[in-house]
CSV table of N, CA and C and ligand atoms in Angstrom, one decimal:
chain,number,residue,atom,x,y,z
R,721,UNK,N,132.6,113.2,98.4
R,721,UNK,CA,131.8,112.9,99.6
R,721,UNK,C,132.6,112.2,100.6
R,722,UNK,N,132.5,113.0,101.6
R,722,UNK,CA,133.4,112.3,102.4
R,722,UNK,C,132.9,110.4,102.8
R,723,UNK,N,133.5,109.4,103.8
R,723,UNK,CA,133.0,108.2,104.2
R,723,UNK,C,133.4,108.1,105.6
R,724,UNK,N,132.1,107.5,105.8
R,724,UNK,CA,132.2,107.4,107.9
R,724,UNK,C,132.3,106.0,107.8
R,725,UNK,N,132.8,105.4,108.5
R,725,UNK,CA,133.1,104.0,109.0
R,725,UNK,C,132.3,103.6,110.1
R,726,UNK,N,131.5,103.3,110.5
R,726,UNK,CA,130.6,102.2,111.5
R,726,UNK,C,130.3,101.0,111.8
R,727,UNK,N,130.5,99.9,113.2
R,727,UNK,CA,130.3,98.6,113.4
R,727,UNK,C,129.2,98.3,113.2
R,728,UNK,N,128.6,97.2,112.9
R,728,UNK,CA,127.4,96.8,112.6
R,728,UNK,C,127.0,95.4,113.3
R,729,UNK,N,126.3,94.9,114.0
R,729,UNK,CA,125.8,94.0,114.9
R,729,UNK,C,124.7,93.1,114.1
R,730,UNK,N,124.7,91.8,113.5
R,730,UNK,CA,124.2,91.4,112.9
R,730,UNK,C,123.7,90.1,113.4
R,731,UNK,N,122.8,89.2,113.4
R,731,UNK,CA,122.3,87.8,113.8
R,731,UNK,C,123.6,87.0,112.2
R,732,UNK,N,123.7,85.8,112.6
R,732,UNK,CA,124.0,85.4,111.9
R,732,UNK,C,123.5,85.0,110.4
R,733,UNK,N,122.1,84.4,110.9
R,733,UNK,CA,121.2,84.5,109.5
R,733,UNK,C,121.3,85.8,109.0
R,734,UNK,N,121.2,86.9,109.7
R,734,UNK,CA,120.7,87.6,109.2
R,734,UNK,C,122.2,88.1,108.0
R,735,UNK,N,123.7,87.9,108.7
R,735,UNK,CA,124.7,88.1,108.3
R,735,UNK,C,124.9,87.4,106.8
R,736,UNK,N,124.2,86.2,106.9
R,736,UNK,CA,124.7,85.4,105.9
R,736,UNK,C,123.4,85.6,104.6
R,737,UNK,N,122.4,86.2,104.9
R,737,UNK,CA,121.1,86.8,104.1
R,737,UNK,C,122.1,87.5,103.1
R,738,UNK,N,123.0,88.7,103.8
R,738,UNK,CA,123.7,89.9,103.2
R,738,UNK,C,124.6,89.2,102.6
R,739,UNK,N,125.4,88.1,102.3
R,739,UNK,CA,126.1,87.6,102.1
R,739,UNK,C,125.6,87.1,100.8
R,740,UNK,N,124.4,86.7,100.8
R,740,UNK,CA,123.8,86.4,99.3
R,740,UNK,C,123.0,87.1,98.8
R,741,UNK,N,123.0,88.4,99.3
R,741,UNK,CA,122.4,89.5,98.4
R,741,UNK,C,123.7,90.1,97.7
R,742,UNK,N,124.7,89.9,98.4
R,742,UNK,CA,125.9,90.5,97.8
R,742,UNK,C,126.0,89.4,96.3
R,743,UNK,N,126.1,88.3,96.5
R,743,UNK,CA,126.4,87.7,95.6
R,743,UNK,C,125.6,87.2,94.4
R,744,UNK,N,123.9,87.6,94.7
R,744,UNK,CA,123.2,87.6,93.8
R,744,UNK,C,123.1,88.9,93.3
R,745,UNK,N,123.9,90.1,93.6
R,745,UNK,CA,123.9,91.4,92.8
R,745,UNK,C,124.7,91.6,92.1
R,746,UNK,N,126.1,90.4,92.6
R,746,UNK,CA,127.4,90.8,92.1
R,746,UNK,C,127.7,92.1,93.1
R,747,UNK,N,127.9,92.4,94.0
R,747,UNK,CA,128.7,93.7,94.9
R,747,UNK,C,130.0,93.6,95.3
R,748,UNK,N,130.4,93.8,96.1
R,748,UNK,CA,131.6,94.3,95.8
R,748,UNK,C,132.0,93.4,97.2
R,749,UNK,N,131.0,94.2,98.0
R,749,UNK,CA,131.7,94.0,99.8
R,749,UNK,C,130.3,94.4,100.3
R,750,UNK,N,130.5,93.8,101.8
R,750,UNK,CA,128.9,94.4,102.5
R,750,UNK,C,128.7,95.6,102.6
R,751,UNK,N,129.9,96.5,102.6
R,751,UNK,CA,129.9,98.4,102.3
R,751,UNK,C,128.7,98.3,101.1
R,752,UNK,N,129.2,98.1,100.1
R,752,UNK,CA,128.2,98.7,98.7
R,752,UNK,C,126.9,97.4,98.9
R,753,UNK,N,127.0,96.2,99.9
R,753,UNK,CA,125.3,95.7,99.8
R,753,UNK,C,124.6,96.9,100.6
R,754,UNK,N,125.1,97.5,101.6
R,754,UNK,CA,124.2,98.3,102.7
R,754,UNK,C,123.9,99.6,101.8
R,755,UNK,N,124.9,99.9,101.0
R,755,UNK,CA,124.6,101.4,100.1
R,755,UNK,C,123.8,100.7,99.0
R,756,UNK,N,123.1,100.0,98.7
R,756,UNK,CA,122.7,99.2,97.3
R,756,UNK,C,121.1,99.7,98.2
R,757,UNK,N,121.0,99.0,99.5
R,757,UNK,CA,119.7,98.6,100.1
R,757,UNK,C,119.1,100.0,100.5
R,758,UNK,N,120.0,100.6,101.0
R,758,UNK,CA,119.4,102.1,101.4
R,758,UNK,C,118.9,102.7,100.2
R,759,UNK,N,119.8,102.8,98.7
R,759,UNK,CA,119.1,103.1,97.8
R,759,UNK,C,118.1,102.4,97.4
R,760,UNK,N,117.5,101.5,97.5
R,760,UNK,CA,116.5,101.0,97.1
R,760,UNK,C,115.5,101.5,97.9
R,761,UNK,N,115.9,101.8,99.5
R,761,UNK,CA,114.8,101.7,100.2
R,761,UNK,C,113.9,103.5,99.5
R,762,UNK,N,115.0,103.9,99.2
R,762,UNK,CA,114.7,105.6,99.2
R,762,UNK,C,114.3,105.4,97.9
R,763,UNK,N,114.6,104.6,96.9
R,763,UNK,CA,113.6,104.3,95.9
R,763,UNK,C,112.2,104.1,96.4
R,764,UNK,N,111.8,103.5,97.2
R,764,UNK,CA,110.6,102.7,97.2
R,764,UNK,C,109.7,104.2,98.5
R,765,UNK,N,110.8,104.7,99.0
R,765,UNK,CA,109.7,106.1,99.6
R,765,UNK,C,109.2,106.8,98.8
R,766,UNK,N,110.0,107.4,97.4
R,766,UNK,CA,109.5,107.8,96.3
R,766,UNK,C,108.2,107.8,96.0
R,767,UNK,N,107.8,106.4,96.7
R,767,UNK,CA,106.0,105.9,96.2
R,767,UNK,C,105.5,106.4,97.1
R,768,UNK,N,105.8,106.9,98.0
R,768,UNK,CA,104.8,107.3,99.1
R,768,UNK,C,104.4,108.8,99.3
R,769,UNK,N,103.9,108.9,97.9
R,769,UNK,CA,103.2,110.2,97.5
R,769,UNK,C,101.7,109.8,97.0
R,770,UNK,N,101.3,110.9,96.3
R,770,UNK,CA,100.0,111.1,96.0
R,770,UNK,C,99.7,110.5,94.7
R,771,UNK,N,100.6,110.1,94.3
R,771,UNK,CA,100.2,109.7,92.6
R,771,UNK,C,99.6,108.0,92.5
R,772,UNK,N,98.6,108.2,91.3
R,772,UNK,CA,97.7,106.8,91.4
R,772,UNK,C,98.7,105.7,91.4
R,773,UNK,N,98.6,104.5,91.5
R,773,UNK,CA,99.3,103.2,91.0
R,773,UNK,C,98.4,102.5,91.4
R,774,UNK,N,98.7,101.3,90.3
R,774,UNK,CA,98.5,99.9,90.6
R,774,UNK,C,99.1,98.6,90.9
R,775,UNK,N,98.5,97.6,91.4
R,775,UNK,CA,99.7,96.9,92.0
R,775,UNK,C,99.0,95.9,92.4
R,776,UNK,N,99.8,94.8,93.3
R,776,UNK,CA,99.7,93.9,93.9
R,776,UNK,C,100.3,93.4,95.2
R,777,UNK,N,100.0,92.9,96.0
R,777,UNK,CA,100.3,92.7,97.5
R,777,UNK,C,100.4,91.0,97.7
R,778,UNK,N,101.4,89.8,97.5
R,778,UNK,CA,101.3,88.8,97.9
R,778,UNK,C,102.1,88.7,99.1
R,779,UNK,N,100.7,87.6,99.7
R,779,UNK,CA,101.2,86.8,101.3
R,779,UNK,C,100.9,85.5,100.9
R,780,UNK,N,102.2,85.0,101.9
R,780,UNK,CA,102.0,83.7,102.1
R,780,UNK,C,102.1,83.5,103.8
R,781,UNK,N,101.6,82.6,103.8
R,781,UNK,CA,101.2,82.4,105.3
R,781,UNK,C,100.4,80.8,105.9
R,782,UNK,N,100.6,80.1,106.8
R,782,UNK,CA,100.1,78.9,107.9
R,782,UNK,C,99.0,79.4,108.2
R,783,UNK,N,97.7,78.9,107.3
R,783,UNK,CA,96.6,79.2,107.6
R,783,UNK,C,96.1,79.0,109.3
R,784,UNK,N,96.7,77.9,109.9
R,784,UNK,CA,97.0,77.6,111.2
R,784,UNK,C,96.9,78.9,112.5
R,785,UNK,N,97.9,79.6,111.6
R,785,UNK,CA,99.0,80.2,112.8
R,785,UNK,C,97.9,81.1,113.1
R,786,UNK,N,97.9,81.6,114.4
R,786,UNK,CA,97.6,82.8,115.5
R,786,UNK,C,95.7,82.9,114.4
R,787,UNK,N,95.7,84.1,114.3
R,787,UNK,CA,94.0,84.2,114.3
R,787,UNK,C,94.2,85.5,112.8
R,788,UNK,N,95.4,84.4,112.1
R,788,UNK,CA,95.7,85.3,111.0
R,788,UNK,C,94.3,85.5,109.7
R,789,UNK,N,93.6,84.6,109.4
R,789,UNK,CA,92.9,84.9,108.6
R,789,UNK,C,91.7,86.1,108.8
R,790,UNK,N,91.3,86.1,110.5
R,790,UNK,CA,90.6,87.3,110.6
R,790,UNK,C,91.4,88.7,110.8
R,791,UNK,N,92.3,88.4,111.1
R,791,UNK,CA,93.3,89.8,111.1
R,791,UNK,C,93.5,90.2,109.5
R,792,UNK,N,93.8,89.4,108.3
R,792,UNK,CA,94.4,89.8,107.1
R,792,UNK,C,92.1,90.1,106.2
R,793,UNK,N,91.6,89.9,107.2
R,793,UNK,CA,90.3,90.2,106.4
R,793,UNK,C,89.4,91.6,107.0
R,794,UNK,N,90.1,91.7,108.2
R,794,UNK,CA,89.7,92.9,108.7
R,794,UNK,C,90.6,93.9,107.9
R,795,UNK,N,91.8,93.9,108.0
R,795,UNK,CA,92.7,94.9,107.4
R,795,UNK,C,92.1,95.2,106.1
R,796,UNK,N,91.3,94.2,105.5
R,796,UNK,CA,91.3,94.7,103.9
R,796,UNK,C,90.1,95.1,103.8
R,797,UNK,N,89.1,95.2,104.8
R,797,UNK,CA,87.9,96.1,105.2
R,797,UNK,C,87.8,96.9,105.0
R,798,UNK,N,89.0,97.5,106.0
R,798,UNK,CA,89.1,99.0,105.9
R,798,UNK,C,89.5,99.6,104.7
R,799,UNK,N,90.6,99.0,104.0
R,799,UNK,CA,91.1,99.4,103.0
R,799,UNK,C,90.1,99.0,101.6
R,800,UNK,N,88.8,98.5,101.8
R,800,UNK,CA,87.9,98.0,100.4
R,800,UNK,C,88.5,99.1,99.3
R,801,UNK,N,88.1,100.7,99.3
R,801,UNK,CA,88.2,101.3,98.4
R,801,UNK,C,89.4,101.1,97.7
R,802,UNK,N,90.5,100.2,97.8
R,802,UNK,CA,91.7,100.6,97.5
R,802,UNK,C,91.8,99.2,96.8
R,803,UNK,N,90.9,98.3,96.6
R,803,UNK,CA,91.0,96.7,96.4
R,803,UNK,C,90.7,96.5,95.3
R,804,UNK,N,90.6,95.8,94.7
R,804,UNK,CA,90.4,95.4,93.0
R,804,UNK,C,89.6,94.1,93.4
R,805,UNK,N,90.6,93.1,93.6
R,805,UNK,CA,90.1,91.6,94.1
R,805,UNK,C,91.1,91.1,94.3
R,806,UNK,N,91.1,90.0,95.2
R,806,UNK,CA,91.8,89.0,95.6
R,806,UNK,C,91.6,87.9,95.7
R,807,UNK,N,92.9,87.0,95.5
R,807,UNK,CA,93.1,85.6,94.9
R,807,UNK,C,93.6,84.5,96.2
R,808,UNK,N,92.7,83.7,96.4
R,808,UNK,CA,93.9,83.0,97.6
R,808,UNK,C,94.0,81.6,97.0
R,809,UNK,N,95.6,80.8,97.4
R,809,UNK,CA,95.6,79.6,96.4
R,809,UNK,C,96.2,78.8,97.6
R,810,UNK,N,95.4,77.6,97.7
R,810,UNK,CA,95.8,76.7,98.8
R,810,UNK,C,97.3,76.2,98.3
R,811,UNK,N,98.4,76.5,99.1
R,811,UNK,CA,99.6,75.7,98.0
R,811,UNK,C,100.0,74.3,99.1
R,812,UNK,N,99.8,73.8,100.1
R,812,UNK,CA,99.5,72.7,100.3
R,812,UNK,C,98.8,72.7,101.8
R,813,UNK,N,99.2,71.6,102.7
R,813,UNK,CA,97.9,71.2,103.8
R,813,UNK,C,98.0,72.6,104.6
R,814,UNK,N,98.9,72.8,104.7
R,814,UNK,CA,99.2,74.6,105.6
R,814,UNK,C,99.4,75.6,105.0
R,815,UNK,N,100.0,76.1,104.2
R,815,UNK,CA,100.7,77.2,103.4
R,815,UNK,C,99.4,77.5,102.8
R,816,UNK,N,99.0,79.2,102.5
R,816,UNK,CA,98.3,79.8,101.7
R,816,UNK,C,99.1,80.6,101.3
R,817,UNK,N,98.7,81.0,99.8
R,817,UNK,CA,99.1,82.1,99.2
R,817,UNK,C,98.2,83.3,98.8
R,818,UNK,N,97.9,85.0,99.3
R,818,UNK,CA,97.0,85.0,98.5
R,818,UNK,C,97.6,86.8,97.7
R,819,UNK,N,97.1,86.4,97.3
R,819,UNK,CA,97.2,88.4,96.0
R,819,UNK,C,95.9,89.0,95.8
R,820,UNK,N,96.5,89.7,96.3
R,820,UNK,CA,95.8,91.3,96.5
R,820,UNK,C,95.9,92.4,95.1
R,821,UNK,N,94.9,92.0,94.4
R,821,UNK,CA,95.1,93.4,93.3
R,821,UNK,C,94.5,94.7,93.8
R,822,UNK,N,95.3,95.9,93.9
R,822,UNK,CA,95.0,97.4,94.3
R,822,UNK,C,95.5,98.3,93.0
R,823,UNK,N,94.3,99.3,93.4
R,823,UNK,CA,95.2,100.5,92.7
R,823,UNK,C,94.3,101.6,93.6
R,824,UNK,N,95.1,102.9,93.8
R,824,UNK,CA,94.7,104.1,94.3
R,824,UNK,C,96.0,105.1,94.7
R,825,UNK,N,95.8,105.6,95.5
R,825,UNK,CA,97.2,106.8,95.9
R,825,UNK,C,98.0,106.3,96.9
R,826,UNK,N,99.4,106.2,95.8
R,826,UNK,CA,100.7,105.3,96.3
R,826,UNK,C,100.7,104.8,98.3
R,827,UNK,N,100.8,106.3,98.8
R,827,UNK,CA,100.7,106.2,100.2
R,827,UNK,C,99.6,105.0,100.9
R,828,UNK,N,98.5,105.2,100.2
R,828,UNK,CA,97.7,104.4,100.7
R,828,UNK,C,97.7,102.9,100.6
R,829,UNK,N,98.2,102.7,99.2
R,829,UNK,CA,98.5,101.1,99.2
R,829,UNK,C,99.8,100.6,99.8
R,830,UNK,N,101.0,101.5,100.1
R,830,UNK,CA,101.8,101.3,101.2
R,830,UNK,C,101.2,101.0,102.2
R,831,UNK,N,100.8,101.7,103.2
R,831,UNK,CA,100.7,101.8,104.2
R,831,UNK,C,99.6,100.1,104.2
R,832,UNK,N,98.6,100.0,103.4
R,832,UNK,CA,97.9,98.6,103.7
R,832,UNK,C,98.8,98.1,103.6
R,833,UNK,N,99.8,97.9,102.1
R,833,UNK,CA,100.7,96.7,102.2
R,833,UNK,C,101.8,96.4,104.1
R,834,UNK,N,101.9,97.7,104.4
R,834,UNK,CA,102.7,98.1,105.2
R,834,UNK,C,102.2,96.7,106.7
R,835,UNK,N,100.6,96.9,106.9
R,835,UNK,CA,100.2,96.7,108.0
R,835,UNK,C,99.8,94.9,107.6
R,836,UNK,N,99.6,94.8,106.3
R,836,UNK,CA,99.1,93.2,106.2
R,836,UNK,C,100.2,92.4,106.5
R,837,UNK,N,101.2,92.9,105.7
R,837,UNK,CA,102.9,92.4,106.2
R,837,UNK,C,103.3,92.3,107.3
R,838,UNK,N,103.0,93.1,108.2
R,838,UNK,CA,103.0,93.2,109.9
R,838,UNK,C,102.7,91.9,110.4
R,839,UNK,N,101.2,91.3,109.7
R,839,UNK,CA,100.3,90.5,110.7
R,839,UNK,C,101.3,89.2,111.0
R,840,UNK,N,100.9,88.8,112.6
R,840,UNK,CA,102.1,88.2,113.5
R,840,UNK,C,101.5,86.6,112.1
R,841,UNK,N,102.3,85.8,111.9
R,841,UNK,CA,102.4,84.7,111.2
R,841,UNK,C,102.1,84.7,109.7
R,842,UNK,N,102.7,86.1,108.8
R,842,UNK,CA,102.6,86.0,108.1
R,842,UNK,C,104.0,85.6,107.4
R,843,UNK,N,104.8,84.8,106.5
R,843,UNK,CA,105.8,84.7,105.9
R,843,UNK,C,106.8,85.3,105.1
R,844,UNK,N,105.7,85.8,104.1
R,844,UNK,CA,106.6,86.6,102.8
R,844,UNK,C,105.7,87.3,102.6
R,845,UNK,N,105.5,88.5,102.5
R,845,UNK,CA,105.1,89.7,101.4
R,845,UNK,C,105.8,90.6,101.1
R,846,UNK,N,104.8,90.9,100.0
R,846,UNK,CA,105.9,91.9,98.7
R,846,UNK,C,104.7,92.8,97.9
R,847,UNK,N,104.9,94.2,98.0
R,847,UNK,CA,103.8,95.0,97.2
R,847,UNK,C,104.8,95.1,95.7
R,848,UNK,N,104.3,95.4,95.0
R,848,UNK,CA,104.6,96.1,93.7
R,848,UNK,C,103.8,97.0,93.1
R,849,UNK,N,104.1,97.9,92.6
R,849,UNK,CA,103.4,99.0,92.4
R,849,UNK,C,103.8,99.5,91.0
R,850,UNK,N,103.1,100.2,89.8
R,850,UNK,CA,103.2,100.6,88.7
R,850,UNK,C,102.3,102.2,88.8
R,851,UNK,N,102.5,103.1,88.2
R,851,UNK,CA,102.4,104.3,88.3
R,851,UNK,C,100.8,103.9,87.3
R,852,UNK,N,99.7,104.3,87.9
R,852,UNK,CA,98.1,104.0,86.9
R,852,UNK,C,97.7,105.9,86.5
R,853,UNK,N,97.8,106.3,86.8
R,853,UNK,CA,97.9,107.8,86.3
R,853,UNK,C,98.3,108.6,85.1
M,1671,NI,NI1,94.4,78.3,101.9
């Protein structure tokens, strides 16, 4: 297979993120972190089929910030059919944590995880998914 060479334009945080993904995977060079991440990502399209799973969706987030608690409660409205239950854990005066248990058809719980993660002041989320089928 042939290899193409291309510059890459980076923020610095963002340079120095790659810098410790490389070295918490052990890689080689930023070449094989970028071919590591692409393969992952194309792992994780894989789920964006029709087959059941189950899973979980954690946010953390500044209960504070913007008009996030009604934005992350409408989203999960729409999506009820796909919800199991959810957990929120005050983790101190500002920070919430909450998890989202789902199962239904992969695409679908992407796409929720897709748009909760979006909402403007949210911090960290992360879906995981296990094949329930
Ligand atoms: Ni809270």
């Amino acid at each position: 297979m042939s290899v193409v060479r291309f510059g890459v334009s980076l923020e610095h945080e963002m340079l120095e993120s790659l810098d410790d993904y490389i070295n918490d995977n052990q890689l080689a060079n930023r070449s094989q972190a970028i071919r590591h991440l692409i393969n992952n990502n194309q792992v994780e399209k894989k789920w964006q089929c029709n087959h059941i799973v189950a899973g979980s969706i954690t946010l953390v987030y500044d209960h504070h910030k913007h008009d996030i608690l009604n934005h992350l409660t409408q989203i999960q409205h729409e999506y009820q059919e796909v919800i199991l239950s959810s957990q929120h854990f005050h983790l101190n005066h500002d920070k919430c944590m909450e998890i989202i248990a789902i199962k239904g058809k992969a695409v679908m719980l992407t796409r929720l995880a897709d748009e909760l993660i979006a909402v403007k002041g949210i911090q960290h989320g992360k879906l995981t998914m296990s094949r329930a089928d």
